[in-house]
PDB file of C-alpha atoms in Angstrom:
ATOM      1  CA  GLU A  12       0.000   0.000   0.000  1.00 81.00           C
ATOM      2  CA  ARG A  13       2.997   2.316   0.394  1.00 89.00           C
ATOM      3  CA  ARG A  14       4.520   1.684  -3.034  1.00 89.00           C
ATOM      4  CA  LYS A  15       3.854   3.247  -6.414  1.00 92.00           C
ATOM      5  CA  ALA A  16       2.141   0.873  -8.832  1.00 88.00           C
ATOM      6  CA  LYS A  17       4.844   1.419 -11.463  1.00 91.00           C
ATOM      7  CA  THR A  18       7.476  -0.023  -9.096  1.00 94.00           C
ATOM      8  CA  LEU A  19       5.772  -3.412  -8.761  1.00 91.00           C
ATOM      9  CA  SER A  20       7.279  -6.493 -10.379  1.00 88.00           C
ATOM     10  CA  GLY A  21       5.334  -8.618 -12.849  1.00 85.00           C
ATOM     11  CA  GLY A  22       4.450 -11.164 -10.165  1.00 85.00           C
ATOM     12  CA  GLU A  23       3.329  -8.434  -7.778  1.00 88.00           C
ATOM     13  CA  VAL A  24       1.173  -6.831 -10.460  1.00 88.00           C
ATOM     14  CA  GLN A  25      -0.538 -10.168 -11.060  1.00 87.00           C
ATOM     15  CA  ARG A  26      -1.155 -10.668  -7.328  1.00 86.00           C
ATOM     16  CA  VAL A  27      -2.710  -7.203  -7.056  1.00 89.00           C
ATOM     17  CA  ALA A  28      -4.873  -7.909 -10.117  1.00 89.00           C
ATOM     18  CA  LEU A  29      -6.080 -11.152  -8.509  1.00 88.00           C
ATOM     19  CA  ALA A  30      -6.783  -9.368  -5.222  1.00 88.00           C
ATOM     20  CA  ARG A  31      -8.856  -6.723  -7.044  1.00 91.00           C
ATOM     21  CA  ALA A  32     -10.943  -9.476  -8.623  1.00 90.00           C
ATOM     22  CA  MET A  33     -11.233 -11.644  -5.512  1.00 88.00           C
ATOM     23  CA  VAL A  34     -12.328  -8.867  -3.154  1.00 91.00           C
ATOM     24  CA  THR A  35     -15.570  -8.487  -5.139  1.00 91.00           C
ATOM     25  CA  GLU A  36     -16.383 -12.154  -4.381  1.00 89.00           C
ATOM     26  CA  PRO A  37     -17.345 -13.082  -7.964  1.00 92.00           C
ATOM     27  CA  ASP A  38     -19.313 -16.220  -8.840  1.00 91.00           C
ATOM     28  CA  ILE A  39     -16.895 -16.978 -11.675  1.00 94.00           C
ATOM     29  CA  LEU A  40     -13.278 -15.859 -12.023  1.00 93.00           C
ATOM     30  CA  LEU A  41     -11.946 -15.611 -15.590  1.00 94.00           C
ATOM     31  CA  LEU A  42      -8.151 -15.673 -15.956  1.00 93.00           C
ATOM     32  CA  ASP A  43      -6.244 -15.122 -19.193  1.00 93.00           C
ATOM     33  CA  GLU A  44      -2.788 -16.686 -18.788  1.00 91.00           C
ATOM     34  CA  PRO A  45      -2.309 -15.314 -15.252  1.00 89.00           C
ATOM     35  CA  THR A  46       1.268 -16.616 -14.961  1.00 90.00           C
ATOM     36  CA  ALA A  47       2.592 -15.663 -18.406  1.00 86.00           C
ATOM     37  CA  ASN A  48       6.176 -14.336 -18.274  1.00 83.00           C
ATOM     38  CA  LEU A  49       6.500 -14.829 -14.518  1.00 86.00           C
ATOM     39  CA  ASP A  50       9.483 -16.286 -12.694  1.00 88.00           C
ATOM     40  CA  PRO A  51       9.030 -19.747 -11.077  1.00 89.00           C
ATOM     41  CA  VAL A  52       8.551 -18.335  -7.553  1.00 90.00           C
ATOM     42  CA  SER A  53       5.851 -15.858  -8.627  1.00 88.00           C
ATOM     43  CA  LEU A  54       4.202 -18.570 -10.754  1.00 90.00           C
ATOM     44  CA  ARG A  55       3.933 -20.856  -7.740  1.00 92.00           C
ATOM     45  CA  ILE A  56       2.441 -18.070  -5.590  1.00 91.00           C
ATOM     46  CA  ILE A  57      -0.209 -17.239  -8.208  1.00 90.00           C
ATOM     47  CA  GLU A  58      -1.147 -20.918  -8.603  1.00 93.00           C
ATOM     48  CA  GLU A  59      -1.495 -21.299  -4.829  1.00 92.00           C
ATOM     49  CA  LEU A  60      -3.725 -18.213  -4.677  1.00 89.00           C
ATOM     50  CA  VAL A  61      -5.955 -19.476  -7.470  1.00 91.00           C
ATOM     51  CA  LEU A  62      -6.283 -22.926  -5.867  1.00 91.00           C
ATOM     52  CA  LYS A  63      -7.023 -21.403  -2.458  1.00 89.00           C
ATOM     53  CA  PHE A  64      -9.713 -19.140  -3.916  1.00 87.00           C
ATOM     54  CA  ASN A  65     -11.308 -22.080  -5.719  1.00 91.00           C
ATOM     55  CA  GLN A  66     -11.178 -24.511  -2.795  1.00 90.00           C
ATOM     56  CA  GLU A  67     -11.959 -22.208   0.153  1.00 89.00           C
ATOM     57  CA  LYS A  68     -14.508 -19.933  -1.549  1.00 87.00           C
ATOM     58  CA  GLY A  69     -15.979 -22.512  -3.912  1.00 89.00           C
ATOM     59  CA  VAL A  70     -15.618 -20.103  -6.819  1.00 91.00           C
ATOM     60  CA  THR A  71     -15.489 -21.527 -10.333  1.00 94.00           C
ATOM     61  CA  VAL A  72     -12.253 -20.524 -12.065  1.00 94.00           C
ATOM     62  CA  ILE A  73     -11.934 -20.605 -15.863  1.00 95.00           C
ATOM     63  CA  MET A  74      -8.432 -19.931 -17.132  1.00 94.00           C
ATOM     64  CA  SER A  75      -6.486 -20.124 -20.349  1.00 94.00           C
ATOM     65  CA  THR A  76      -2.880 -21.284 -20.355  1.00 92.00           C
ATOM     66  CA  HIS A  77      -0.178 -22.551 -22.681  1.00 87.00           C
ATOM     67  CA  ASP A  78       1.566 -24.243 -19.737  1.00 86.00           C
ATOM     68  CA  MET A  79       0.663 -27.935 -20.025  1.00 82.00           C
ATOM     69  CA  GLY A  80       1.980 -28.750 -16.557  1.00 85.00           C
ATOM     70  CA  GLN A  81      -0.146 -25.994 -15.076  1.00 90.00           C
ATOM     71  CA  GLY A  82      -3.231 -27.481 -16.689  1.00 88.00           C
ATOM     72  CA  GLN A  83      -2.532 -30.776 -14.955  1.00 88.00           C
ATOM     73  CA  ARG A  84      -1.773 -29.130 -11.595  1.00 90.00           C
ATOM     74  CA  LEU A  85      -4.832 -26.872 -11.398  1.00 92.00           C
ATOM     75  CA  ALA A  86      -7.697 -28.109 -13.547  1.00 93.00           C
ATOM     76  CA  HIS A  87     -10.506 -30.492 -12.686  1.00 93.00           C
ATOM     77  CA  ARG A  88     -11.649 -30.335 -16.311  1.00 95.00           C
ATOM     78  CA  ALA A  89      -9.731 -29.155 -19.360  1.00 94.00           C
ATOM     79  CA  GLY A  90     -10.306 -28.445 -23.013  1.00 94.00           C
ATOM     80  CA  VAL A  91      -7.880 -27.991 -25.892  1.00 93.00           C
ATOM     81  CA  LEU A  92      -8.622 -25.133 -28.292  1.00 92.00           C
ATOM     82  CA  MET A  93      -6.889 -25.031 -31.671  1.00 91.00           C
ATOM     83  CA  GLN A  94      -7.711 -22.563 -34.439  1.00 90.00           C
ATOM     84  CA  GLY A  95     -11.038 -21.763 -32.810  1.00 92.00           C
ATOM     85  CA  GLU A  96     -12.085 -25.412 -32.462  1.00 92.00           C
ATOM     86  CA  LEU A  97     -12.591 -27.202 -29.139  1.00 93.00           C
ATOM     87  CA  ILE A  98     -10.927 -30.488 -30.075  1.00 92.00           C
ATOM     88  CA  GLN A  99     -11.059 -32.475 -26.834  1.00 94.00           C
ATOM     89  CA  THR A 100     -12.454 -31.988 -23.329  1.00 94.00           C
ATOM     90  CA  GLY A 101     -12.257 -34.071 -20.189  1.00 94.00           C
ATOM     91  CA  ARG A 102     -10.009 -34.757 -17.237  1.00 94.00           C
ATOM     92  CA  PRO A 103      -6.502 -33.334 -17.712  1.00 91.00           C
ATOM     93  CA  LEU A 104      -5.053 -36.821 -17.121  1.00 89.00           C
ATOM     94  CA  ASP A 105      -7.080 -38.219 -20.021  1.00 89.00           C
ATOM     95  CA  ILE A 106      -6.110 -35.407 -22.380  1.00 90.00           C
ATOM     96  CA  PHE A 107      -2.428 -35.631 -21.556  1.00 86.00           C
ATOM     97  CA  HIS A 108      -2.172 -39.415 -21.560  1.00 84.00           C
ATOM     98  CA  SER A 109      -4.897 -40.420 -24.046  1.00 85.00           C
ATOM     99  CA  PRO A 110      -5.122 -37.662 -26.670  1.00 90.00           C
ATOM    100  CA  GLU A 111      -7.840 -38.239 -29.273  1.00 87.00           C
ATOM    101  CA  ASP A 112      -6.188 -36.193 -32.016  1.00 87.00           C
ATOM    102  CA  ILE A 113      -2.689 -36.132 -33.496  1.00 90.00           C
ATOM    103  CA  ARG A 114      -2.555 -32.352 -33.032  1.00 90.00           C
ATOM    104  CA  ILE A 115      -3.218 -32.710 -29.315  1.00 91.00           C
ATOM    105  CA  ALA A 116      -0.624 -35.483 -29.025  1.00 90.00           C
ATOM    106  CA  GLY A 117       2.013 -33.119 -30.392  1.00 87.00           C
ATOM    107  CA  PHE A 118       0.806 -30.231 -28.232  1.00 86.00           C
ATOM    108  CA  VAL A 119       1.017 -32.180 -24.950  1.00 84.00           C
ATOM    109  CA  GLY A 120       4.581 -33.244 -25.688  1.00 81.00           C
ATOM    110  CA  ILE A 121       4.257 -36.765 -27.066  1.00 88.00           C
ATOM    111  CA  LYS A 122       7.372 -36.915 -29.233  1.00 86.00           C
ATOM    112  CA  ASN A 123       6.818 -40.399 -30.629  1.00 94.00           C
ATOM    113  CA  ILE A 124       3.998 -40.152 -33.170  1.00 94.00           C
ATOM    114  CA  MET A 125       4.040 -42.815 -35.867  1.00 93.00           C
ATOM    115  CA  HIS A 126       1.705 -44.003 -38.597  1.00 94.00           C
ATOM    116  CA  GLY A 127       0.853 -47.664 -39.112  1.00 95.00           C
ATOM    117  CA  THR A 128      -1.752 -50.223 -40.142  1.00 97.00           C
ATOM    118  CA  VAL A 129      -3.579 -52.748 -37.975  1.00 97.00           C
ATOM    119  CA  VAL A 130      -2.535 -56.194 -39.246  1.00 97.00           C
ATOM    120  CA  SER A 131      -4.045 -58.366 -36.505  1.00 96.00           C
ATOM    121  CA  ASN A 132      -6.499 -58.141 -33.631  1.00 95.00           C
ATOM    122  CA  GLN A 133      -7.062 -60.888 -31.100  1.00 92.00           C
ATOM    123  CA  SER A 134      -9.134 -60.380 -27.946  1.00 90.00           C
ATOM    124  CA  GLY A 135      -8.739 -56.607 -28.152  1.00 91.00           C
ATOM    125  CA  ILE A 136      -4.956 -56.659 -28.625  1.00 94.00           C
ATOM    126  CA  ALA A 137      -4.087 -55.107 -31.969  1.00 95.00           C
ATOM    127  CA  GLY A 138      -0.862 -55.657 -33.862  1.00 95.00           C
ATOM    128  CA  VAL A 139       0.156 -52.536 -35.780  1.00 96.00           C
ATOM    129  CA  ASP A 140       2.722 -52.606 -38.580  1.00 96.00           C
ATOM    130  CA  VAL A 141       4.971 -49.546 -38.220  1.00 95.00           C
ATOM    131  CA  GLY A 142       7.802 -49.518 -40.742  1.00 90.00           C
ATOM    132  CA  GLY A 143       7.893 -53.293 -40.893  1.00 91.00           C
ATOM    133  CA  ARG A 144       7.897 -53.820 -37.131  1.00 92.00           C
ATOM    134  CA  ILE A 145       4.809 -54.938 -35.221  1.00 94.00           C
ATOM    135  CA  ILE A 146       3.712 -52.901 -32.192  1.00 94.00           C
ATOM    136  CA  SER A 147       1.036 -54.307 -29.880  1.00 94.00           C
ATOM    137  CA  GLY A 148      -1.574 -52.153 -28.210  1.00 92.00           C
ATOM    138  CA  VAL A 149      -5.032 -52.374 -26.636  1.00 91.00           C
ATOM    139  CA  SER A 150      -7.566 -51.510 -29.342  1.00 91.00           C
ATOM    140  CA  ASP A 151     -10.730 -52.830 -30.964  1.00 91.00           C
ATOM    141  CA  LEU A 152      -9.849 -51.412 -34.403  1.00 93.00           C
ATOM    142  CA  ALA A 153     -10.262 -53.778 -37.325  1.00 94.00           C
ATOM    143  CA  VAL A 154      -7.509 -55.259 -39.472  1.00 96.00           C
ATOM    144  CA  GLY A 155      -6.620 -52.918 -42.324  1.00 95.00           C
ATOM    145  CA  THR A 156      -7.340 -49.731 -40.380  1.00 96.00           C
ATOM    146  CA  GLY A 157      -4.753 -46.973 -40.706  1.00 95.00           C
ATOM    147  CA  VAL A 158      -3.812 -45.603 -37.286  1.00 94.00           C
ATOM    148  CA  ASP A 159      -1.585 -43.135 -35.482  1.00 92.00           C
ATOM    149  CA  VAL A 160       0.509 -44.604 -32.672  1.00 92.00           C
ATOM    150  CA  TYR A 161       1.492 -42.407 -29.710  1.00 92.00           C
ATOM    151  CA  ILE A 162       4.217 -43.479 -27.279  1.00 92.00           C
ATOM    152  CA  ARG A 163       5.192 -41.148 -24.440  1.00 90.00           C
ATOM    153  CA  PRO A 164       8.984 -40.864 -23.936  1.00 92.00           C
ATOM    154  CA  ASP A 165       8.582 -41.471 -20.190  1.00 90.00           C
ATOM    155  CA  ASP A 166       6.690 -44.737 -20.836  1.00 91.00           C
ATOM    156  CA  ILE A 167       9.733 -46.279 -22.543  1.00 94.00           C
ATOM    157  CA  VAL A 168      12.129 -48.425 -20.489  1.00 94.00           C
ATOM    158  CA  LEU A 169      15.725 -48.937 -21.641  1.00 95.00           C
ATOM    159  CA  SER A 170      17.979 -51.814 -20.585  1.00 94.00           C
ATOM    160  CA  ILE A 171      21.372 -53.142 -21.614  1.00 92.00           C
ATOM    161  CA  ALA A 172      20.194 -56.765 -21.165  1.00 87.00           C
ATOM    162  CA  VAL A 173      16.935 -58.577 -21.922  1.00 83.00           C
ATOM    163  CA  MET A 174      14.441 -57.856 -19.143  1.00 77.00           C
ATOM    164  CA  ASP A 175      11.778 -60.137 -17.706  1.00 77.00           C
ATOM    165  CA  SER A 176       8.946 -57.664 -18.070  1.00 75.00           C
ATOM    166  CA  SER A 177       5.175 -57.512 -18.539  1.00 77.00           C
ATOM    167  CA  ALA A 178       5.655 -54.931 -21.314  1.00 81.00           C
ATOM    168  CA  ARG A 179       3.889 -56.033 -24.503  1.00 86.00           C
ATOM    169  CA  ASN A 180       6.557 -54.522 -26.712  1.00 92.00           C
ATOM    170  CA  SER A 181      10.254 -55.318 -26.495  1.00 91.00           C
ATOM    171  CA  LEU A 182      12.516 -54.168 -29.319  1.00 91.00           C
ATOM    172  CA  THR A 183      16.187 -53.695 -29.995  1.00 92.00           C
ATOM    173  CA  GLY A 184      17.490 -50.320 -31.064  1.00 94.00           C
ATOM    174  CA  LYS A 185      20.600 -48.242 -31.519  1.00 96.00           C
ATOM    175  CA  ILE A 186      21.273 -44.968 -29.711  1.00 97.00           C
ATOM    176  CA  ASN A 187      21.569 -42.082 -32.158  1.00 96.00           C
ATOM    177  CA  GLY A 188      21.712 -39.219 -29.668  1.00 96.00           C
ATOM    178  CA  LEU A 189      21.838 -38.205 -25.992  1.00 96.00           C
ATOM    179  CA  ALA A 190      20.635 -34.829 -24.719  1.00 96.00           C
ATOM    180  CA  PHE A 191      21.056 -34.012 -21.022  1.00 95.00           C
ATOM    181  CA  SER A 192      18.862 -31.436 -19.301  1.00 93.00           C
ATOM    182  CA  GLY A 193      19.135 -31.138 -15.536  1.00 91.00           C
ATOM    183  CA  SER A 194      18.404 -34.500 -13.936  1.00 94.00           C
ATOM    184  CA  LEU A 195      16.929 -35.982 -17.144  1.00 95.00           C
ATOM    185  CA  CYS A 196      18.313 -37.363 -20.393  1.00 96.00           C
ATOM    186  CA  THR A 197      16.507 -37.660 -23.724  1.00 96.00           C
ATOM    187  CA  VAL A 198      17.714 -40.688 -25.691  1.00 97.00           C
ATOM    188  CA  THR A 199      17.086 -40.808 -29.458  1.00 97.00           C
ATOM    189  CA  LEU A 200      16.799 -44.367 -30.743  1.00 97.00           C
ATOM    190  CA  ASP A 201      16.750 -46.052 -34.141  1.00 95.00           C
ATOM    191  CA  CYS A 202      14.341 -49.002 -33.907  1.00 93.00           C
ATOM    192  CA  VAL A 203      13.632 -49.079 -37.676  1.00 90.00           C
ATOM    193  CA  PHE A 204      11.477 -46.089 -36.751  1.00 92.00           C
ATOM    194  CA  THR A 205      12.790 -43.280 -34.529  1.00 94.00           C
ATOM    195  CA  LEU A 206      11.864 -43.177 -30.844  1.00 95.00           C
ATOM    196  CA  GLU A 207      12.683 -40.743 -28.067  1.00 96.00           C
ATOM    197  CA  ALA A 208      12.973 -42.099 -24.521  1.00 96.00           C
ATOM    198  CA  LEU A 209      13.271 -40.128 -21.301  1.00 95.00           C
ATOM    199  CA  VAL A 210      15.459 -41.485 -18.499  1.00 95.00           C
ATOM    200  CA  THR A 211      17.140 -39.973 -15.482  1.00 95.00           C
ATOM    201  CA  ARG A 212      20.707 -38.712 -15.824  1.00 95.00           C
ATOM    202  CA  LYS A 213      21.691 -41.192 -13.102  1.00 95.00           C
ATOM    203  CA  SER A 214      20.210 -44.130 -15.054  1.00 95.00           C
ATOM    204  CA  ALA A 215      21.963 -43.028 -18.238  1.00 95.00           C
ATOM    205  CA  GLU A 216      25.281 -42.829 -16.423  1.00 95.00           C
ATOM    206  CA  GLU A 217      24.813 -46.150 -14.615  1.00 94.00           C
ATOM    207  CA  MET A 218      24.030 -47.937 -17.901  1.00 94.00           C
ATOM    208  CA  GLY A 219      26.928 -46.156 -19.609  1.00 95.00           C
ATOM    209  CA  LEU A 220      24.711 -45.023 -22.473  1.00 95.00           C
ATOM    210  CA  CYS A 221      26.587 -43.715 -25.505  1.00 96.00           C
ATOM    211  CA  VAL A 222      25.907 -42.947 -29.153  1.00 96.00           C
ATOM    212  CA  GLY A 223      26.128 -46.051 -31.343  1.00 96.00           C
ATOM    213  CA  GLN A 224      25.291 -48.426 -28.500  1.00 96.00           C
ATOM    214  CA  SER A 225      22.724 -51.219 -29.052  1.00 96.00           C
ATOM    215  CA  ILE A 226      20.060 -51.392 -26.362  1.00 95.00           C
ATOM    216  CA  TYR A 227      16.756 -53.080 -25.469  1.00 95.00           C
ATOM    217  CA  VAL A 228      13.646 -50.921 -25.634  1.00 95.00           C
ATOM    218  CA  SER A 229      10.406 -51.858 -23.842  1.00 94.00           C
ATOM    219  CA  PHE A 230       7.006 -50.168 -23.516  1.00 93.00           C
TER     220      PHE A 230
END
């Protein structure tokens, strides 16, 4: 209250804007990217304020965001808008892990998007031909159907020896690239088709992963 408005930081401006809206006790709070361009600390404060307002006051909050993680942290229900079209709605978990559209799959960060054809289907387990290799997945689609296959990088398990695993798919591949970022490592693999896997830096170091190495890939 003792500072000039022009001296406030971006995070402080957003907190004041939220306070101005909250003090009127609205029935619905509309937020347009409330954490855009904020530092991580300010972002966390704004998210906590929004959650507190929603949970303690029971106020419906509708917000737009490009931050996919934020959508998962805050929303009870989410929708994906692209070019003016509401493509998919539902629980954030469903949208992020079971996208119904190839555009959404790319938007939520699924790097492994491949095209194939269903060549078999027994008891709801479909075999899909992708580049000459068969990938198994749960589906009731008929033989001959063209499909898109989505595999999340964090759902892929790498091992230097054959594993005794319940994974339906176990392939061999060759490492084409390693990219370290903080505690994680993105591994690019040639399995006839290209896959990206996400492992911890510690796992990559313990397995001695290197470019050119042959490795077992399961998902």
